[in-house]
Amino acid sequence: KAGVTQTPRYLIKTRGQQVTLSCSPISGHRSVSWYQQTPGQGLQFLFEYFSETQRNKGNFPGRFSGRQFSNSRSEMNVSTLELGDSALYLCASNTRETGGANIQYFGAGTRLSVL
Amino acid sequence: AQKVTQAQTEISVVEKEDVTLDCVYETRDTTYYLFWYKQPPSGELVFLIRRNSFDEQNEISGRYSWNFQKSTSSFNFTITASQVVDSAVYFCALRGNTGNQFYFGTGTSLTVIP
């Protein structure tokens, strides 16, 4: 079955602009998590959505927001972009596997460059 | 608090050598889950393995093997007879008993030299 699809793959924006990233999870998966990956901070958790509700949120400013639609597709939005927002944004599709632990399957990411 | 430490930032080996990637974790949860992911240059994190805290049995999958030791809070990953295609950044991750947040280590960049 199809994997996790993230669009676009690359984005170039300027400071002060806003951006919306999209993620389509694996069919049947209802939970989506977002991560920011930078060389300095590594992989940092942004938030998780399950059945259109934000279930968990990382330590990021309010400029970072997200939502999930009824078909489980998710978007994340960053407003008033700053240079430090340049990063690879990864979306993970979560499923409950046997034993009670979720496995996160990742998309290829959206690489955002803020100029 | 949940924390994962991968002390090895970069490793280079010659093809066919064995290599072990170290992972040390911290958690207060009695039930937790450990993961390894591979990130090739394309950027996508590829799931390799999940281990539950109550299952310390080591696992082997082809050239890959994992050694889980609760006594030392370690979950090390060994690649036997390394190949150039193994070149990537490898991440160890921890998920606690509640919530779905994964805590990732800083990654180990492995270069296999032909």
Short mmCIF file of C-alpha atoms in Angstrom, two decimals:
data_model
loop_
_atom_site.label_atom_id
_atom_site.label_comp_id
_atom_site.label_asym_id
_atom_site.label_seq_id
_atom_site.Cartn_x
_atom_site.Cartn_y
_atom_site.Cartn_z
CA LYS A 1 0.00 0.00 0.00
CA ALA A 2 1.06 3.60 -0.50
CA GLY A 3 3.39 5.18 2.01
CA VAL A 4 3.30 8.58 3.63
CA THR A 5 3.09 11.41 1.13
CA GLN A 6 4.35 14.86 1.95
CA THR A 7 3.98 17.85 -0.32
CA PRO A 8 5.71 19.86 -1.42
CA ARG A 9 9.17 18.34 -1.19
CA TYR A 10 10.93 21.69 -1.29
CA LEU A 11 9.90 25.21 -0.40
CA ILE A 12 11.68 28.52 -0.41
CA LYS A 13 10.10 31.38 1.50
CA THR A 14 11.18 34.71 2.84
CA ARG A 15 11.04 35.97 6.39
CA GLY A 16 7.61 37.05 7.52
CA GLN A 17 5.73 34.85 5.09
CA GLN A 18 3.63 31.89 6.08
CA VAL A 19 3.73 28.35 4.79
CA THR A 20 1.47 25.31 4.74
CA LEU A 21 2.78 21.78 4.47
CA SER A 22 0.68 18.75 3.70
CA CYS A 23 0.84 15.13 4.76
CA SER A 24 -1.24 12.17 3.65
CA PRO A 25 -0.79 9.20 5.98
CA ILE A 26 -0.89 5.55 5.10
CA SER A 27 -4.40 4.44 4.29
CA GLY A 28 -6.22 3.39 7.44
CA HIS A 29 -3.94 5.25 9.80
CA ARG A 30 -5.74 7.84 11.87
CA SER A 31 -2.85 9.40 13.75
CA VAL A 32 -0.24 11.74 12.32
CA SER A 33 2.80 13.25 14.01
CA TRP A 34 4.99 16.10 12.84
CA TYR A 35 8.68 16.64 13.54
CA GLN A 36 11.17 19.37 12.75
CA GLN A 37 14.69 18.25 11.91
CA THR A 38 17.61 20.67 12.00
CA PRO A 39 21.37 20.05 12.18
CA GLY A 40 21.59 21.83 15.52
CA GLN A 41 18.51 20.52 17.33
CA GLY A 42 18.00 17.17 15.66
CA LEU A 43 14.50 15.73 15.47
CA GLN A 44 12.03 17.62 17.57
CA PHE A 45 8.39 16.73 18.06
CA LEU A 46 5.90 19.35 16.94
CA PHE A 47 2.47 17.80 17.47
CA GLU A 48 0.28 14.78 16.96
CA TYR A 49 -3.22 14.58 15.58
CA PHE A 50 -5.69 11.77 15.99
CA SER A 51 -9.18 11.79 14.51
CA GLU A 52 -8.98 15.52 13.75
CA THR A 53 -7.94 16.42 17.32
CA GLN A 54 -4.55 17.55 18.51
CA ARG A 55 -3.55 14.97 21.06
CA ASN A 56 -0.06 16.09 21.97
CA LYS A 57 2.09 19.14 21.39
CA GLY A 58 5.80 19.78 21.59
CA ASN A 59 7.59 22.87 22.81
CA PHE A 60 7.20 25.17 19.83
CA PRO A 61 5.80 28.69 19.64
CA GLY A 62 2.24 29.34 18.59
CA ARG A 63 3.41 30.25 15.09
CA PHE A 64 3.44 26.52 14.48
CA SER A 65 -0.01 25.05 14.11
CA GLY A 66 -1.64 22.11 12.48
CA ARG A 67 -4.88 20.42 11.70
CA GLN A 68 -6.22 17.13 10.54
CA PHE A 69 -9.09 16.47 8.20
CA SER A 70 -11.73 13.77 8.29
CA ASN A 71 -9.77 11.72 5.75
CA SER A 72 -6.76 11.79 8.15
CA ARG A 73 -4.74 14.08 5.92
CA SER A 74 -2.90 16.66 7.95
CA GLU A 75 -1.48 20.09 7.37
CA MET A 76 0.91 22.12 9.39
CA ASN A 77 1.23 25.87 9.13
CA VAL A 78 4.03 28.16 10.13
CA SER A 79 3.23 31.85 10.24
CA THR A 80 5.62 34.78 10.29
CA LEU A 81 8.54 32.72 9.17
CA GLU A 82 11.94 33.22 10.75
CA LEU A 83 15.35 32.20 9.44
CA GLY A 84 15.54 29.56 12.18
CA ASP A 85 12.50 27.81 10.77
CA SER A 86 14.62 26.48 7.92
CA ALA A 87 14.48 22.74 8.41
CA LEU A 88 13.30 19.40 7.17
CA TYR A 89 9.74 18.85 8.32
CA LEU A 90 8.83 15.22 8.66
CA CYS A 91 5.40 13.72 8.95
CA ALA A 92 4.84 10.31 10.51
CA SER A 93 1.87 8.04 10.08
CA ASN A 94 1.15 6.16 13.30
CA THR A 95 -0.44 2.81 13.76
CA ARG A 96 -1.07 0.57 16.70
CA GLU A 97 0.84 -2.60 16.27
CA THR A 98 0.64 -5.84 18.25
CA GLY A 99 1.92 -5.40 21.77
CA GLY A 100 0.34 -1.98 22.14
CA ALA A 101 3.17 0.06 20.69
CA ASN A 102 2.76 2.39 17.79
CA ILE A 103 5.26 2.45 15.00
CA GLN A 104 5.82 5.68 13.14
CA TYR A 105 6.26 5.46 9.40
CA PHE A 106 7.75 8.59 7.94
CA GLY A 107 7.36 10.49 4.74
CA ALA A 108 10.28 11.91 2.77
CA GLY A 109 9.77 15.30 4.33
CA THR A 110 9.42 18.87 3.17
CA ARG A 111 12.61 20.87 3.12
CA LEU A 112 11.83 24.47 3.95
CA SER A 113 14.36 27.21 3.34
CA VAL A 114 13.66 30.65 4.76
CA LEU A 115 15.62 33.49 3.18
CA ALA B 1 12.13 12.69 31.50
CA GLN B 2 12.79 10.73 28.35
CA LYS B 3 16.19 10.95 26.71
CA VAL B 4 18.20 9.10 24.10
CA THR B 5 21.95 9.47 23.71
CA GLN B 6 23.91 8.43 20.68
CA ALA B 7 27.45 9.33 21.58
CA GLN B 8 28.91 8.42 18.20
CA THR B 9 28.38 11.32 15.83
CA GLU B 10 30.18 9.87 12.84
CA ILE B 11 31.62 6.47 12.06
CA SER B 12 33.55 5.34 8.99
CA VAL B 13 34.26 1.72 8.22
CA VAL B 14 35.63 -0.15 5.26
CA GLU B 15 33.21 -2.35 3.41
CA LYS B 16 32.73 -5.81 4.94
CA GLU B 17 33.74 -4.66 8.38
CA ASP B 18 31.31 -5.05 11.27
CA VAL B 19 30.11 -1.89 13.01
CA THR B 20 28.14 -1.28 16.19
CA LEU B 21 26.06 1.83 16.77
CA ASP B 22 25.49 2.67 20.41
CA CYS B 23 22.28 3.90 21.99
CA VAL B 24 21.71 4.71 25.65
CA TYR B 25 18.32 5.78 26.92
CA GLU B 26 16.77 7.27 30.03
CA THR B 27 13.19 6.84 31.15
CA ARG B 28 11.22 6.45 34.34
CA ASP B 29 8.49 4.46 32.65
CA THR B 30 8.40 0.76 33.41
CA THR B 31 6.92 0.06 30.00
CA TYR B 32 8.55 1.71 27.04
CA TYR B 33 9.51 1.05 23.45
CA LEU B 34 12.77 1.46 21.61
CA PHE B 35 13.26 1.95 17.90
CA TRP B 36 15.94 2.25 15.29
CA TYR B 37 15.49 4.22 12.09
CA LYS B 38 17.71 4.70 9.06
CA GLN B 39 17.80 8.01 7.21
CA PRO B 40 19.43 7.84 3.79
CA PRO B 41 20.35 11.03 1.91
CA SER B 42 16.85 11.17 0.45
CA GLY B 43 15.61 12.21 3.90
CA GLU B 44 12.93 9.65 4.65
CA LEU B 45 13.26 7.90 8.00
CA VAL B 46 13.02 4.18 7.44
CA PHE B 47 11.79 2.03 10.30
CA LEU B 48 14.15 -0.83 11.18
CA ILE B 49 13.05 -2.32 14.47
CA ARG B 50 10.91 -1.86 17.57
CA ARG B 51 11.69 -3.46 20.92
CA ASN B 52 9.39 -3.56 23.96
CA SER B 53 10.87 -3.01 27.39
CA PHE B 54 9.57 -6.34 28.66
CA ASP B 55 11.25 -8.30 25.89
CA GLU B 56 15.02 -8.36 26.24
CA GLN B 57 15.53 -11.01 23.64
CA ASN B 58 18.08 -9.92 21.09
CA GLU B 59 17.07 -9.91 17.47
CA ILE B 60 18.79 -10.68 14.22
CA SER B 61 17.55 -9.76 10.78
CA GLY B 62 19.95 -10.64 8.03
CA ARG B 63 23.09 -8.58 8.54
CA TYR B 64 21.41 -6.50 11.26
CA SER B 65 21.29 -7.39 14.92
CA TRP B 66 20.17 -5.58 18.03
CA ASN B 67 21.34 -6.00 21.60
CA PHE B 68 18.91 -4.74 24.25
CA GLN B 69 20.19 -4.61 27.82
CA LYS B 70 17.93 -3.06 30.44
CA SER B 71 20.64 -3.30 33.08
CA THR B 72 22.73 -0.76 31.19
CA SER B 73 19.80 1.03 29.46
CA SER B 74 21.32 0.32 26.11
CA PHE B 75 19.92 -0.74 22.77
CA ASN B 76 22.85 -1.19 20.42
CA PHE B 77 22.69 -1.93 16.71
CA THR B 78 25.27 -4.02 14.86
CA ILE B 79 25.69 -4.28 11.11
CA THR B 80 27.69 -7.29 10.05
CA ALA B 81 29.72 -7.26 6.85
CA SER B 82 28.82 -3.66 6.11
CA GLN B 83 27.99 -2.55 2.59
CA VAL B 84 28.11 0.81 0.86
CA VAL B 85 24.30 0.87 0.85
CA ASP B 86 24.40 0.94 4.64
CA SER B 87 25.77 4.48 4.51
CA ALA B 88 23.17 6.66 6.19
CA VAL B 89 22.31 8.38 9.42
CA TYR B 90 20.89 6.02 12.02
CA PHE B 91 18.59 7.18 14.78
CA CYS B 92 17.65 5.49 17.99
CA ALA B 93 14.30 6.53 19.48
CA LEU B 94 12.31 6.00 22.65
CA ARG B 95 8.58 6.09 23.26
CA GLY B 96 7.26 6.01 26.77
CA ASN B 97 4.22 4.32 28.18
CA THR B 98 1.79 7.11 27.39
CA GLY B 99 1.35 9.42 24.48
CA ASN B 100 2.76 8.95 21.07
CA GLN B 101 5.77 11.22 21.18
CA PHE B 102 9.01 9.68 20.08
CA TYR B 103 12.27 10.95 21.55
CA PHE B 104 15.11 10.68 19.10
CA GLY B 105 18.82 10.61 19.64
CA THR B 106 21.02 12.95 17.65
CA GLY B 107 21.87 10.23 15.17
CA THR B 108 25.03 8.48 14.05
CA SER B 109 26.26 9.10 10.54
CA LEU B 110 27.71 5.92 9.12
CA THR B 111 29.93 5.96 6.06
CA VAL B 112 30.93 2.67 4.50
CA ILE B 113 33.98 3.04 2.30
CA PRO B 114 34.23 0.71 -0.67
#
